[in-house]
Amino acid sequence: MNSCIYNGTVKHQRLKPIKHSLNYKTFSLLIDLDEIENLTKNISIFSFNKFNVFSFYNIDHGARDGSSVKEWVQKNIKKFNISNNITKIKLLCYPRIFGYVFNPLSIFYCYENNRLKAIFYEVKNTFNEQHTYIFKVTKDSNLIQNNCSKKFHVSPFIEMNCNYFFRLLKPGKKISVVIDQYENEDKILYAAQDGVRSDFNTKQL
């Protein structure tokens, strides 16, 4: 099974205008979108598009109209001329817990065979709005780095005239996601998530 759970921590550090930081334990799911049906069959407390202790809904990601998340990814892969042969899509996200969820950042890892070909950074704000930053992966490296200008309003305390610098490791025994946000040349926000892999099963949930 490619799907798994990552137990770890989330860190946020705001550097301007006032310094503030937080650090808390959390967990994320890495879901192989081809395995969702099997996960629901084998794990009684996990469901797909149905209420449960833990659940995954299509309406929480992608087009957010209830349609297939996998098909939405494939359409965007073709739209941006990234690859004609994506064979595996994995999504790092939080599940719904008793029907409730907030995913400030979800990450799609798109593979051609075993080679990573694209990364989707799906960003949400507290108004339930969403924007997705899509990048082609050109180097076969364990470290992926992407940068772009900010296109979507997230925090009322940070202006739009900013840039993101993403750094992440390919999912393996561990996971690491780091985001630095810059305003001009000044770093104003640091956010990071790390985790250690465990099996996706009832006991671990």
Short mmCIF file of C-alpha atoms in Angstrom, two decimals:
data_model
loop_
_atom_site.label_atom_id
_atom_site.label_comp_id
_atom_site.label_asym_id
_atom_site.label_seq_id
_atom_site.Cartn_x
_atom_site.Cartn_y
_atom_site.Cartn_z
CA MET A 1 0.00 0.00 0.00
CA ASN A 2 1.28 3.45 -0.96
CA SER A 3 -1.05 5.34 1.38
CA CYS A 4 0.26 6.07 4.87
CA ILE A 5 0.05 8.31 7.92
CA TYR A 6 2.69 10.86 8.91
CA ASN A 7 2.88 11.75 12.60
CA GLY A 8 4.84 14.89 13.36
CA THR A 9 4.70 18.61 14.09
CA VAL A 10 3.67 21.87 12.48
CA LYS A 11 5.66 25.04 13.13
CA HIS A 12 4.77 28.63 12.27
CA GLN A 13 6.94 31.62 12.92
CA ARG A 14 5.80 35.12 12.02
CA LEU A 15 8.76 37.48 11.84
CA LYS A 16 7.01 40.79 11.02
CA PRO A 17 5.36 43.07 12.03
CA ILE A 18 5.32 41.32 15.43
CA LYS A 19 7.26 38.16 16.20
CA HIS A 20 5.06 35.22 17.11
CA SER A 21 5.47 31.45 16.86
CA LEU A 22 3.61 28.21 17.48
CA ASN A 23 4.55 24.54 17.47
CA TYR A 24 2.10 21.67 17.83
CA LYS A 25 1.80 17.96 17.17
CA THR A 26 -0.34 16.80 14.28
CA PHE A 27 -0.73 14.06 11.71
CA SER A 28 -1.46 13.99 7.98
CA LEU A 29 -2.60 11.36 5.55
CA LEU A 30 -0.75 10.60 2.34
CA ILE A 31 -3.45 9.05 0.17
CA ASP A 32 -2.80 7.25 -3.10
CA LEU A 33 -5.96 8.28 -4.96
CA ASP A 34 -6.16 4.80 -6.54
CA GLU A 35 -6.34 3.19 -3.10
CA ILE A 36 -9.28 5.07 -1.55
CA GLU A 37 -11.85 2.35 -2.27
CA ASN A 38 -9.65 -0.32 -0.67
CA LEU A 39 -9.00 1.88 2.35
CA THR A 40 -12.72 2.25 2.98
CA LYS A 41 -13.25 -1.50 2.66
CA ASN A 42 -10.44 -2.40 5.05
CA ILE A 43 -10.74 0.37 7.67
CA SER A 44 -14.12 0.60 9.38
CA ILE A 45 -13.50 4.09 10.84
CA PHE A 46 -12.46 5.61 7.48
CA SER A 47 -14.89 6.42 4.66
CA PHE A 48 -14.87 7.96 1.20
CA ASN A 49 -17.53 10.63 0.58
CA LYS A 50 -19.43 9.43 3.66
CA PHE A 51 -19.55 10.52 7.30
CA ASN A 52 -17.29 8.57 9.66
CA VAL A 53 -14.74 9.13 12.41
CA PHE A 54 -12.23 9.83 9.61
CA SER A 55 -13.25 10.51 6.03
CA PHE A 56 -12.09 11.89 2.69
CA TYR A 57 -14.50 13.87 0.49
CA ASN A 58 -13.96 14.85 -3.14
CA ILE A 59 -15.71 18.13 -2.42
CA ASP A 60 -12.82 19.20 -0.15
CA HIS A 61 -10.23 19.23 -2.96
CA GLY A 62 -9.70 19.93 -6.66
CA ALA A 63 -12.76 21.39 -8.40
CA ARG A 64 -14.66 21.11 -5.07
CA ASP A 65 -17.90 20.20 -6.81
CA GLY A 66 -17.89 16.55 -5.78
CA SER A 67 -16.30 15.35 -9.01
CA SER A 68 -13.26 13.07 -9.11
CA VAL A 69 -10.15 14.68 -7.62
CA LYS A 70 -7.94 12.38 -9.69
CA GLU A 71 -9.61 13.49 -12.95
CA TRP A 72 -9.22 17.14 -11.92
CA VAL A 73 -5.47 16.61 -11.43
CA GLN A 74 -5.17 14.83 -14.80
CA LYS A 75 -6.97 17.70 -16.56
CA ASN A 76 -4.55 20.24 -15.08
CA ILE A 77 -1.56 18.05 -15.96
CA LYS A 78 -2.67 18.15 -19.60
CA LYS A 79 -3.61 21.84 -19.44
CA PHE A 80 -0.10 22.80 -18.38
CA ASN A 81 1.57 20.27 -20.76
CA ILE A 82 3.42 18.59 -17.92
CA SER A 83 3.14 14.90 -18.83
CA ASN A 84 1.05 12.54 -20.94
CA ASN A 85 1.52 9.56 -18.67
CA ILE A 86 0.84 10.28 -14.99
CA THR A 87 0.41 6.85 -13.42
CA LYS A 88 0.13 7.71 -9.72
CA ILE A 89 -1.22 10.64 -7.72
CA LYS A 90 -0.68 10.97 -3.97
CA LEU A 91 -2.32 13.65 -1.82
CA LEU A 92 -0.92 14.91 1.49
CA CYS A 93 -3.80 16.34 3.51
CA TYR A 94 -5.79 16.29 6.72
CA PRO A 95 -8.86 14.05 6.80
CA ARG A 96 -12.27 15.06 7.99
CA ILE A 97 -12.65 14.11 11.65
CA PHE A 98 -16.29 13.62 12.63
CA GLY A 99 -17.15 15.68 9.55
CA TYR A 100 -14.88 18.66 10.24
CA VAL A 101 -11.71 19.62 8.38
CA PHE A 102 -9.49 22.56 7.47
CA ASN A 103 -6.63 22.09 5.04
CA PRO A 104 -4.58 25.31 4.84
CA LEU A 105 -2.20 23.43 2.54
CA SER A 106 -2.68 20.16 0.67
CA ILE A 107 -0.01 18.81 -1.66
CA PHE A 108 -0.49 16.60 -4.72
CA TYR A 109 2.52 14.51 -5.79
CA CYS A 110 2.13 13.38 -9.42
CA TYR A 111 4.26 10.49 -10.67
CA GLU A 112 5.08 9.00 -14.04
CA ASN A 113 5.93 5.45 -13.03
CA ASN A 114 8.17 6.15 -10.01
CA ARG A 115 9.45 9.54 -11.13
CA LEU A 116 7.91 12.69 -9.69
CA LYS A 117 6.70 14.91 -12.54
CA ALA A 118 4.54 17.60 -10.90
CA ILE A 119 3.64 19.21 -7.59
CA PHE A 120 0.32 20.92 -6.84
CA TYR A 121 0.18 23.19 -3.77
CA GLU A 122 -3.52 23.61 -2.91
CA VAL A 123 -3.93 26.58 -0.54
CA LYS A 124 -7.11 27.45 1.36
CA ASN A 125 -8.00 30.37 3.59
CA THR A 126 -10.46 30.68 6.46
CA PHE A 127 -13.16 31.95 4.07
CA ASN A 128 -13.11 28.51 2.39
CA GLU A 129 -11.57 29.97 -0.76
CA GLN A 130 -8.86 28.10 -2.65
CA HIS A 131 -5.99 28.58 -5.09
CA THR A 132 -3.61 25.96 -6.50
CA TYR A 133 0.01 26.61 -7.46
CA ILE A 134 1.16 24.05 -10.04
CA PHE A 135 4.81 23.23 -10.81
CA LYS A 136 6.54 20.88 -13.19
CA VAL A 137 9.34 18.81 -11.60
CA THR A 138 12.34 18.75 -13.94
CA LYS A 139 15.06 17.24 -11.74
CA ASP A 140 15.09 13.73 -10.29
CA SER A 141 16.12 14.90 -6.82
CA ASN A 142 14.92 14.10 -3.31
CA LEU A 143 14.65 17.85 -2.60
CA ILE A 144 12.02 19.82 -4.53
CA GLN A 145 12.18 23.62 -4.54
CA ASN A 146 9.64 25.99 -6.06
CA ASN A 147 9.04 29.72 -5.85
CA CYS A 148 6.31 32.02 -7.10
CA SER A 149 4.55 35.28 -6.43
CA LYS A 150 1.56 35.24 -4.12
CA LYS A 151 -1.71 34.99 -6.10
CA PHE A 152 -4.23 34.39 -3.33
CA HIS A 153 -5.19 36.25 -0.16
CA VAL A 154 -4.65 34.11 2.95
CA SER A 155 -3.93 36.23 6.01
CA PRO A 156 -5.50 39.63 6.80
CA PHE A 157 -2.15 40.64 8.29
CA ILE A 158 -0.03 39.97 5.19
CA GLU A 159 -0.29 41.92 1.94
CA MET A 160 -0.53 40.35 -1.52
CA ASN A 161 2.80 41.76 -2.69
CA CYS A 162 4.78 38.73 -1.49
CA ASN A 163 6.62 35.68 -2.77
CA TYR A 164 6.60 32.05 -1.65
CA PHE A 165 9.60 29.74 -1.52
CA PHE A 166 8.58 26.08 -1.17
CA ARG A 167 10.99 23.34 -0.12
CA LEU A 168 9.94 19.75 0.37
CA LEU A 169 11.31 16.25 0.42
CA LYS A 170 9.79 13.43 -1.57
CA PRO A 171 7.56 11.38 0.73
CA GLY A 172 9.43 8.42 2.20
CA LYS A 173 10.11 7.24 5.74
CA LYS A 174 9.89 10.91 6.67
CA ILE A 175 8.21 13.94 5.22
CA SER A 176 9.24 17.59 5.28
CA VAL A 177 7.47 20.67 3.91
CA VAL A 178 8.89 24.18 4.41
CA ILE A 179 7.42 27.47 3.19
CA ASP A 180 9.17 30.82 3.48
CA GLN A 181 7.19 33.94 2.62
CA TYR A 182 8.99 37.11 1.58
CA GLU A 183 7.90 40.70 1.24
CA ASN A 184 10.48 42.32 -1.02
CA GLU A 185 13.75 40.99 0.44
CA ASP A 186 12.44 40.48 3.98
CA LYS A 187 11.28 37.08 5.20
CA ILE A 188 8.06 37.64 7.10
CA LEU A 189 6.79 34.09 7.68
CA TYR A 190 8.23 30.61 8.13
CA ALA A 191 5.99 27.54 8.14
CA ALA A 192 7.03 23.90 8.30
CA GLN A 193 5.58 20.43 8.70
CA ASP A 194 7.52 17.26 9.35
CA GLY A 195 6.46 13.71 10.08
CA VAL A 196 7.46 10.08 10.39
CA ARG A 197 5.69 7.43 8.35
CA SER A 198 3.40 4.81 9.85
CA ASP A 199 0.95 2.37 8.31
CA PHE A 200 -2.51 3.49 7.25
CA ASN A 201 -4.69 1.20 9.34
CA THR A 202 -7.30 1.21 12.09
CA LYS A 203 -4.76 0.83 14.89
CA GLN A 204 -2.70 3.84 13.80
CA LEU A 205 -5.77 6.04 13.29
#
